[in-house]
Amino acid sequence: MFNGLADWWDGVELWLAQAWFPVQFVLVMVVVVPLCLAAAWVLDKVVGLFASRLAPGPDDDSDASA
């Protein structure tokens, strides 16, 4: 199974490496940029969730300024 996937990926990689530069650019803009933006959005939400759970709440008795 993994050999078939590796062979397929090698073919895609070879096709992309040999493609004309404007085709590579368009593929990056259409595929990679949205994936990176989605990954950054998810990472931001996950870090924000953990930060809100680790941050002291408004009803916390400890006074950090004193």
Short mmCIF file of N, CA and C in Angstrom, two decimals:
data_model
loop_
_atom_site.label_atom_id
_atom_site.label_comp_id
_atom_site.label_asym_id
_atom_site.label_seq_id
_atom_site.Cartn_x
_atom_site.Cartn_y
_atom_site.Cartn_z
N MET A 1 0.82 -1.19 0.00
CA MET A 1 0.00 0.00 0.00
C MET A 1 0.87 1.26 0.00
N PHE A 2 1.87 1.30 0.90
CA PHE A 2 2.72 2.48 0.97
C PHE A 2 3.60 2.62 -0.27
N ASN A 3 3.96 1.50 -0.88
CA ASN A 3 4.75 1.59 -2.11
C ASN A 3 3.95 2.24 -3.22
N GLY A 4 2.68 1.90 -3.32
CA GLY A 4 1.83 2.52 -4.33
C GLY A 4 1.67 4.01 -4.09
N LEU A 5 1.48 4.39 -2.84
CA LEU A 5 1.35 5.81 -2.50
C LEU A 5 2.66 6.54 -2.77
N ALA A 6 3.78 5.93 -2.43
CA ALA A 6 5.08 6.54 -2.67
C ALA A 6 5.35 6.69 -4.17
N ASP A 7 4.97 5.68 -4.95
CA ASP A 7 5.15 5.78 -6.40
C ASP A 7 4.27 6.88 -6.99
N TRP A 8 3.03 6.98 -6.51
CA TRP A 8 2.13 8.03 -6.99
C TRP A 8 2.71 9.41 -6.64
N TRP A 9 3.16 9.57 -5.39
CA TRP A 9 3.71 10.85 -4.98
C TRP A 9 4.96 11.20 -5.76
N ASP A 10 5.81 10.22 -6.05
CA ASP A 10 6.99 10.46 -6.86
C ASP A 10 6.60 10.97 -8.25
N GLY A 11 5.54 10.39 -8.81
CA GLY A 11 5.07 10.85 -10.12
C GLY A 11 4.56 12.27 -10.08
N VAL A 12 3.79 12.59 -9.04
CA VAL A 12 3.28 13.96 -8.89
C VAL A 12 4.43 14.94 -8.70
N GLU A 13 5.38 14.57 -7.86
CA GLU A 13 6.53 15.43 -7.60
C GLU A 13 7.35 15.66 -8.86
N LEU A 14 7.56 14.60 -9.63
CA LEU A 14 8.31 14.73 -10.87
C LEU A 14 7.57 15.62 -11.87
N TRP A 15 6.25 15.43 -11.96
CA TRP A 15 5.46 16.27 -12.87
C TRP A 15 5.54 17.73 -12.46
N LEU A 16 5.41 17.99 -11.17
CA LEU A 16 5.44 19.37 -10.69
C LEU A 16 6.81 20.00 -10.88
N ALA A 17 7.87 19.24 -10.63
CA ALA A 17 9.22 19.78 -10.78
C ALA A 17 9.54 20.10 -12.24
N GLN A 18 8.93 19.37 -13.16
CA GLN A 18 9.19 19.59 -14.58
C GLN A 18 8.19 20.55 -15.22
N ALA A 19 7.20 20.99 -14.45
CA ALA A 19 6.18 21.88 -15.01
C ALA A 19 6.77 23.26 -15.25
N TRP A 20 6.11 23.98 -16.13
CA TRP A 20 6.47 25.35 -16.46
C TRP A 20 6.27 26.21 -15.22
N PHE A 21 7.14 27.20 -14.98
CA PHE A 21 7.08 27.98 -13.75
C PHE A 21 5.73 28.63 -13.49
N PRO A 22 5.07 29.25 -14.48
CA PRO A 22 3.75 29.82 -14.18
C PRO A 22 2.74 28.79 -13.69
N VAL A 23 2.84 27.55 -14.16
CA VAL A 23 1.95 26.49 -13.67
C VAL A 23 2.27 26.20 -12.20
N GLN A 24 3.53 26.13 -11.85
CA GLN A 24 3.92 25.91 -10.46
C GLN A 24 3.41 27.04 -9.57
N PHE A 25 3.55 28.27 -10.05
CA PHE A 25 3.12 29.43 -9.28
C PHE A 25 1.62 29.39 -9.03
N VAL A 26 0.85 29.10 -10.07
CA VAL A 26 -0.61 29.03 -9.92
C VAL A 26 -1.00 27.91 -8.96
N LEU A 27 -0.36 26.76 -9.05
CA LEU A 27 -0.67 25.67 -8.14
C LEU A 27 -0.36 26.04 -6.69
N VAL A 28 0.74 26.73 -6.47
CA VAL A 28 1.07 27.17 -5.11
C VAL A 28 0.01 28.14 -4.61
N MET A 29 -0.37 29.08 -5.44
CA MET A 29 -1.36 30.07 -5.02
C MET A 29 -2.74 29.45 -4.77
N VAL A 30 -3.10 28.46 -5.55
CA VAL A 30 -4.43 27.87 -5.44
C VAL A 30 -4.49 26.79 -4.36
N VAL A 31 -3.40 26.05 -4.16
CA VAL A 31 -3.43 24.91 -3.24
C VAL A 31 -2.68 25.20 -1.95
N VAL A 32 -1.43 25.59 -2.03
CA VAL A 32 -0.59 25.68 -0.84
C VAL A 32 -0.97 26.88 0.04
N VAL A 33 -1.23 28.02 -0.55
CA VAL A 33 -1.55 29.20 0.24
C VAL A 33 -2.84 29.00 1.05
N PRO A 34 -3.93 28.52 0.46
CA PRO A 34 -5.12 28.28 1.29
C PRO A 34 -4.89 27.22 2.38
N LEU A 35 -4.10 26.19 2.08
CA LEU A 35 -3.79 25.19 3.11
C LEU A 35 -3.01 25.82 4.26
N CYS A 36 -2.05 26.66 3.95
CA CYS A 36 -1.27 27.32 4.99
C CYS A 36 -2.14 28.28 5.80
N LEU A 37 -3.03 29.01 5.14
CA LEU A 37 -3.92 29.91 5.86
C LEU A 37 -4.86 29.13 6.78
N ALA A 38 -5.38 28.01 6.30
CA ALA A 38 -6.26 27.18 7.14
C ALA A 38 -5.49 26.60 8.32
N ALA A 39 -4.27 26.14 8.09
CA ALA A 39 -3.46 25.59 9.18
C ALA A 39 -3.14 26.68 10.20
N ALA A 40 -2.84 27.89 9.75
CA ALA A 40 -2.55 28.99 10.67
C ALA A 40 -3.78 29.36 11.47
N TRP A 41 -4.95 29.35 10.84
CA TRP A 41 -6.20 29.67 11.55
C TRP A 41 -6.49 28.62 12.63
N VAL A 42 -6.33 27.33 12.28
CA VAL A 42 -6.57 26.26 13.25
C VAL A 42 -5.57 26.36 14.40
N LEU A 43 -4.31 26.58 14.08
CA LEU A 43 -3.28 26.71 15.12
C LEU A 43 -3.58 27.89 16.03
N ASP A 44 -4.02 29.00 15.47
CA ASP A 44 -4.38 30.17 16.26
C ASP A 44 -5.52 29.85 17.22
N LYS A 45 -6.53 29.15 16.74
CA LYS A 45 -7.67 28.79 17.59
C LYS A 45 -7.26 27.82 18.70
N VAL A 46 -6.42 26.84 18.37
CA VAL A 46 -5.98 25.87 19.38
C VAL A 46 -5.12 26.54 20.44
N VAL A 47 -4.18 27.39 20.03
CA VAL A 47 -3.33 28.10 21.00
C VAL A 47 -4.18 29.05 21.83
N GLY A 48 -5.13 29.72 21.22
CA GLY A 48 -6.03 30.60 21.97
C GLY A 48 -6.86 29.85 22.99
N LEU A 49 -7.32 28.66 22.63
CA LEU A 49 -8.09 27.83 23.55
C LEU A 49 -7.24 27.43 24.76
N PHE A 50 -6.03 26.94 24.50
CA PHE A 50 -5.15 26.56 25.60
C PHE A 50 -4.74 27.77 26.43
N ALA A 51 -4.50 28.89 25.80
CA ALA A 51 -4.11 30.10 26.54
C ALA A 51 -5.25 30.57 27.43
N SER A 52 -6.47 30.49 26.95
CA SER A 52 -7.59 30.92 27.78
C SER A 52 -7.81 29.97 28.95
N ARG A 53 -7.47 28.70 28.79
CA ARG A 53 -7.62 27.75 29.89
C ARG A 53 -6.49 27.89 30.91
N LEU A 54 -5.32 28.31 30.46
CA LEU A 54 -4.18 28.45 31.36
C LEU A 54 -4.10 29.82 32.02
N ALA A 55 -4.75 30.82 31.43
CA ALA A 55 -4.70 32.17 31.97
C ALA A 55 -5.57 32.25 33.21
N PRO A 56 -5.17 33.08 34.17
CA PRO A 56 -6.01 33.25 35.35
C PRO A 56 -7.33 33.92 34.98
N GLY A 57 -8.39 33.45 35.57
CA GLY A 57 -9.71 33.99 35.27
C GLY A 57 -9.99 35.26 36.05
N PRO A 58 -11.09 35.93 35.73
CA PRO A 58 -11.43 37.18 36.44
C PRO A 58 -11.83 36.92 37.90
N ASP A 59 -12.25 35.72 38.25
CA ASP A 59 -12.64 35.42 39.63
C ASP A 59 -11.50 34.78 40.42
N ASP A 60 -10.28 34.85 39.89
CA ASP A 60 -9.12 34.29 40.58
C ASP A 60 -8.80 35.14 41.81
N ASP A 61 -8.59 34.50 42.97
CA ASP A 61 -8.33 35.21 44.23
C ASP A 61 -6.93 35.81 44.30
N SER A 62 -5.97 35.23 43.59
CA SER A 62 -4.60 35.73 43.68
C SER A 62 -4.48 37.04 42.95
N ASP A 63 -3.79 37.99 43.56
CA ASP A 63 -3.61 39.32 42.98
C ASP A 63 -2.20 39.42 42.43
N ALA A 64 -2.05 39.43 41.11
CA ALA A 64 -0.74 39.43 40.47
C ALA A 64 -0.07 40.79 40.56
N SER A 65 -0.83 41.86 40.75
CA SER A 65 -0.24 43.21 40.76
C SER A 65 0.33 43.58 42.13
N ALA A 66 0.01 42.85 43.17
CA ALA A 66 0.47 43.20 44.52
C ALA A 66 1.79 42.57 44.87
#
